[in-house]
Coordinates of C-alpha atoms in Angstrom, one line a residue:
Chain A
X2 CA 58.8 126.1 158.5
X3 CA 56.5 123.1 157.8
X4 CA 55.7 121.0 160.8
X5 CA 54.2 117.5 160.8
X6 CA 53.5 115.8 164.1
X7 CA 52.1 112.3 164.4
X8 CA 50.6 110.6 167.4
X9 CA 50.9 108.3 169.1
X10 CA 54.5 107.3 168.5
X11 CA 53.6 103.6 169.0
X12 CA 50.3 101.8 169.2
X13 CA 49.5 98.2 170.1
X14 CA 46.2 96.7 169.2
X15 CA 44.5 93.4 169.5
X16 CA 43.3 91.9 166.2
X17 CA 39.9 93.4 165.5
X18 CA 40.4 96.4 167.9
X19 CA 39.7 99.5 165.8
X20 CA 41.6 102.8 166.4
X21 CA 42.9 106.0 164.8
X22 CA 46.3 107.5 164.1
X23 CA 46.7 111.3 164.1
X24 CA 48.7 113.7 161.9
X25 CA 48.7 117.4 162.8
X26 CA 50.3 119.8 160.4
X27 CA 51.1 123.5 160.0
X28 CA 51.9 124.6 156.5
X29 CA 51.5 127.8 154.5
X30 CA 49.0 126.4 152.0
X31 CA 48.5 122.7 151.9
X32 CA 48.8 121.2 148.5
X33 CA 48.4 117.6 149.5
X34 CA 48.6 115.3 152.5
X35 CA 49.9 111.8 151.9
X36 CA 49.8 108.6 154.0
X37 CA 52.4 106.0 153.5
X38 CA 53.0 102.6 155.1
X39 CA 56.6 101.5 155.8
X40 CA 57.6 98.0 156.6
X41 CA 61.0 97.3 158.3
X42 CA 63.8 97.6 155.8
X43 CA 61.5 98.9 153.0
X44 CA 60.7 102.2 151.5
X45 CA 57.4 104.0 152.1
X46 CA 54.5 102.5 150.3
X47 CA 51.8 105.0 149.1
X48 CA 48.3 104.6 150.6
X49 CA 46.3 107.8 150.2
X50 CA 46.4 111.5 149.0
X51 CA 44.0 114.0 150.5
X52 CA 43.8 117.6 149.1
X53 CA 41.0 119.5 150.9
X54 CA 39.3 119.6 154.3
X55 CA 36.4 117.2 154.5
X56 CA 37.9 114.8 152.0
X57 CA 37.9 111.1 152.8
X58 CA 39.6 108.1 151.2
X59 CA 39.2 104.4 151.9
X60 CA 41.1 101.2 151.1
X61 CA 40.2 97.9 152.7
X62 CA 40.4 98.4 156.5
X63 CA 41.9 101.9 156.3
X64 CA 40.2 105.2 156.0
X65 CA 41.9 108.6 155.9
X66 CA 40.2 111.9 156.7
X67 CA 41.4 115.5 156.5
X68 CA 40.5 118.7 158.3
X69 CA 42.3 122.1 158.1
X70 CA 44.7 121.2 160.8
X71 CA 45.0 117.4 161.0
X72 CA 44.4 114.1 159.3
X73 CA 43.3 110.8 160.8
X74 CA 44.0 107.3 159.6
X75 CA 41.2 105.1 160.9
X76 CA 41.9 101.4 161.1
X77 CA 38.8 99.2 161.4
X78 CA 39.1 95.6 162.7
X79 CA 42.9 95.5 162.1
X80 CA 44.8 92.3 161.3
X81 CA 48.3 91.3 162.2
X82 CA 49.4 92.1 158.6
X83 CA 48.5 95.7 159.2
X84 CA 51.5 96.0 161.5
X85 CA 53.8 98.6 160.1
X86 CA 54.9 102.2 160.6
X87 CA 52.4 104.7 159.1
X88 CA 53.9 107.9 157.8
X89 CA 52.1 111.2 157.2
X90 CA 53.7 113.7 154.8
X91 CA 52.6 117.1 153.5
X92 CA 53.3 118.9 150.3
X93 CA 53.3 122.7 150.7
X94 CA 52.0 125.4 148.4
X95 CA 53.7 126.1 145.1
X96 CA 57.2 124.8 145.8
X97 CA 58.7 124.0 142.5
X98 CA 60.0 120.7 143.5
X99 CA 57.0 119.4 145.4
X100 CA 59.0 118.2 148.3
X101 CA 57.3 116.0 151.0
X102 CA 57.8 116.9 154.6
X103 CA 57.3 113.8 156.8
X104 CA 56.2 113.2 160.3
X105 CA 58.0 110.8 162.7
X106 CA 55.5 108.0 162.0
X107 CA 53.3 105.8 164.2
X108 CA 54.5 102.3 164.7
X109 CA 51.5 100.0 164.8
X110 CA 51.6 96.5 166.1
X111 CA 48.5 94.3 165.8
X112 CA 48.6 91.2 167.9
X113 CA 46.6 88.1 166.9
Chain B
X13 CA 53.1 96.9 139.0
X14 CA 55.9 99.3 138.0
X15 CA 58.3 100.1 140.8
X16 CA 61.3 102.2 141.7
X17 CA 64.5 100.0 142.0
X18 CA 67.6 101.0 143.9
X19 CA 71.1 99.5 144.0
X20 CA 73.0 98.5 146.0
X21 CA 70.7 97.5 148.9
X22 CA 73.6 98.0 151.3
X23 CA 76.8 100.0 150.8
X24 CA 79.7 100.0 153.2
X25 CA 82.4 102.7 152.6
X26 CA 85.3 104.1 154.4
X27 CA 85.0 107.7 155.6
X28 CA 86.4 110.1 153.1
X29 CA 85.5 107.9 150.1
X30 CA 83.0 108.8 147.4
X31 CA 79.9 106.7 146.9
X32 CA 77.3 106.6 144.1
X33 CA 73.8 105.4 144.8
X34 CA 71.7 104.3 141.9
X35 CA 68.0 104.4 141.1
X36 CA 65.9 103.3 138.3
X37 CA 62.6 105.4 138.5
X38 CA 59.3 104.2 137.1
X39 CA 59.6 104.4 133.3
X40 CA 57.1 107.1 132.5
X41 CA 57.8 109.3 135.5
X42 CA 59.3 112.8 135.0
X43 CA 60.1 114.0 138.5
X44 CA 62.8 112.4 140.7
X45 CA 63.7 112.7 144.3
X46 CA 66.2 111.7 146.9
X47 CA 65.3 111.4 150.6
X48 CA 67.3 110.0 153.5
X49 CA 66.3 108.5 156.8
X50 CA 68.8 108.3 159.6
X51 CA 68.2 105.4 161.9
X52 CA 65.3 106.2 164.3
X53 CA 64.6 109.6 162.7
X54 CA 62.1 110.9 160.1
X55 CA 62.4 110.7 156.4
X56 CA 64.1 113.9 155.2
X57 CA 64.0 115.5 151.7
X58 CA 67.3 116.0 150.0
X59 CA 66.7 117.1 146.4
X60 CA 64.2 117.0 143.5
X61 CA 65.1 116.8 139.8
X62 CA 63.1 117.6 136.7
X63 CA 64.0 118.2 133.1
X64 CA 67.6 117.4 133.7
X65 CA 68.1 119.9 136.5
X66 CA 67.6 120.4 140.2
X67 CA 64.3 122.0 140.9
X68 CA 64.6 122.1 144.7
X69 CA 67.1 121.1 147.4
X70 CA 67.2 121.1 151.1
X71 CA 69.9 122.6 153.4
X72 CA 71.2 119.1 153.8
X73 CA 72.1 118.9 150.1
X74 CA 75.3 120.9 150.1
X75 CA 78.4 120.8 147.8
X76 CA 79.2 117.3 149.0
X77 CA 76.1 116.0 147.1
X78 CA 75.3 115.8 143.5
X79 CA 72.7 114.2 141.3
X80 CA 72.7 113.1 137.7
X81 CA 70.5 111.4 135.2
X82 CA 73.2 109.9 133.0
X83 CA 70.9 108.1 130.6
X84 CA 67.2 107.6 130.0
X85 CA 66.6 105.2 132.9
X86 CA 69.1 105.9 135.8
X87 CA 69.1 108.6 138.4
X88 CA 72.1 108.7 140.7
X89 CA 73.1 110.4 144.0
X90 CA 76.9 111.0 144.5
X91 CA 78.3 111.7 147.9
X92 CA 81.8 113.0 147.9
X93 CA 84.2 112.7 150.8
X94 CA 81.7 110.8 153.0
X95 CA 81.4 111.5 156.7
X96 CA 80.2 109.3 159.6
X97 CA 77.0 111.3 159.8
X98 CA 76.1 110.4 156.2
X99 CA 75.2 106.9 157.4
X100 CA 71.5 106.5 156.7
X101 CA 68.9 104.9 154.4
X102 CA 68.7 106.8 151.2
X103 CA 65.4 106.5 149.3
X104 CA 64.8 107.4 145.7
X105 CA 61.3 108.4 144.6
X106 CA 59.6 109.3 141.4
X107 CA 56.2 110.6 140.2
X108 CA 54.4 111.3 137.0
X109 CA 53.8 114.7 135.4
X110 CA 50.8 115.8 137.4
X111 CA 51.5 117.5 140.8
X112 CA 48.5 115.5 142.1
X113 CA 50.2 112.2 141.6
X114 CA 52.0 110.6 144.6
X115 CA 55.7 110.0 144.9
X116 CA 56.6 106.3 144.7
X117 CA 59.6 105.1 146.7
X118 CA 62.2 102.5 146.2
X119 CA 63.3 100.2 149.0
X120 CA 66.4 102.3 149.7
X121 CA 70.1 101.9 150.0
X122 CA 71.5 101.4 153.5
X123 CA 74.8 103.5 153.5
X124 CA 77.2 102.7 156.3
X125 CA 80.3 104.9 156.7
X126 CA 83.1 103.4 158.7

């Protein structure tokens, strides 16, 4: 069974204080690892897709990296508007429906 | 930017009643999904739908649930004989025809069963 574990559960940062979120996964053949941002009362908003170990993607203050066992979401000099829950999800092997298996998320709070 | 839209945003229903949750996927997308998120828990896959049929479903998606694409734009989730434990946020998602494309989510319907 696919397992996706995110840490920490919650993270409080001061504005400008860089940090990283972790997503560990165990799947039988990773097809893709996805990062989403979720604001309260909203649906997940797509950020990045990573497909193979060593791949990196960047968008503004966010950078996602991937190894064979985990992914990191690095946040550089965060701002209060980066406060949200960050979700990691994996797509496994050749499942016909391409379901996503989500982690519990990391709730990020950035204080001004 | 195209987006997935869901209605209603909040649905309150008596236990045992039937509900239909509605979604309008992004117009050129071909794959459609339903997920749910019970308060404080992770987002869980329910079902995927392609070419007018279910392509995959989870153990949660039992005979109580059904999906339909009644026309060229809507995608619905029907829950029959609702139970208290069906209370959750239900998210619709869609993606394009390449498996490398991400799933895009709507803002969900909050279903409250009384």
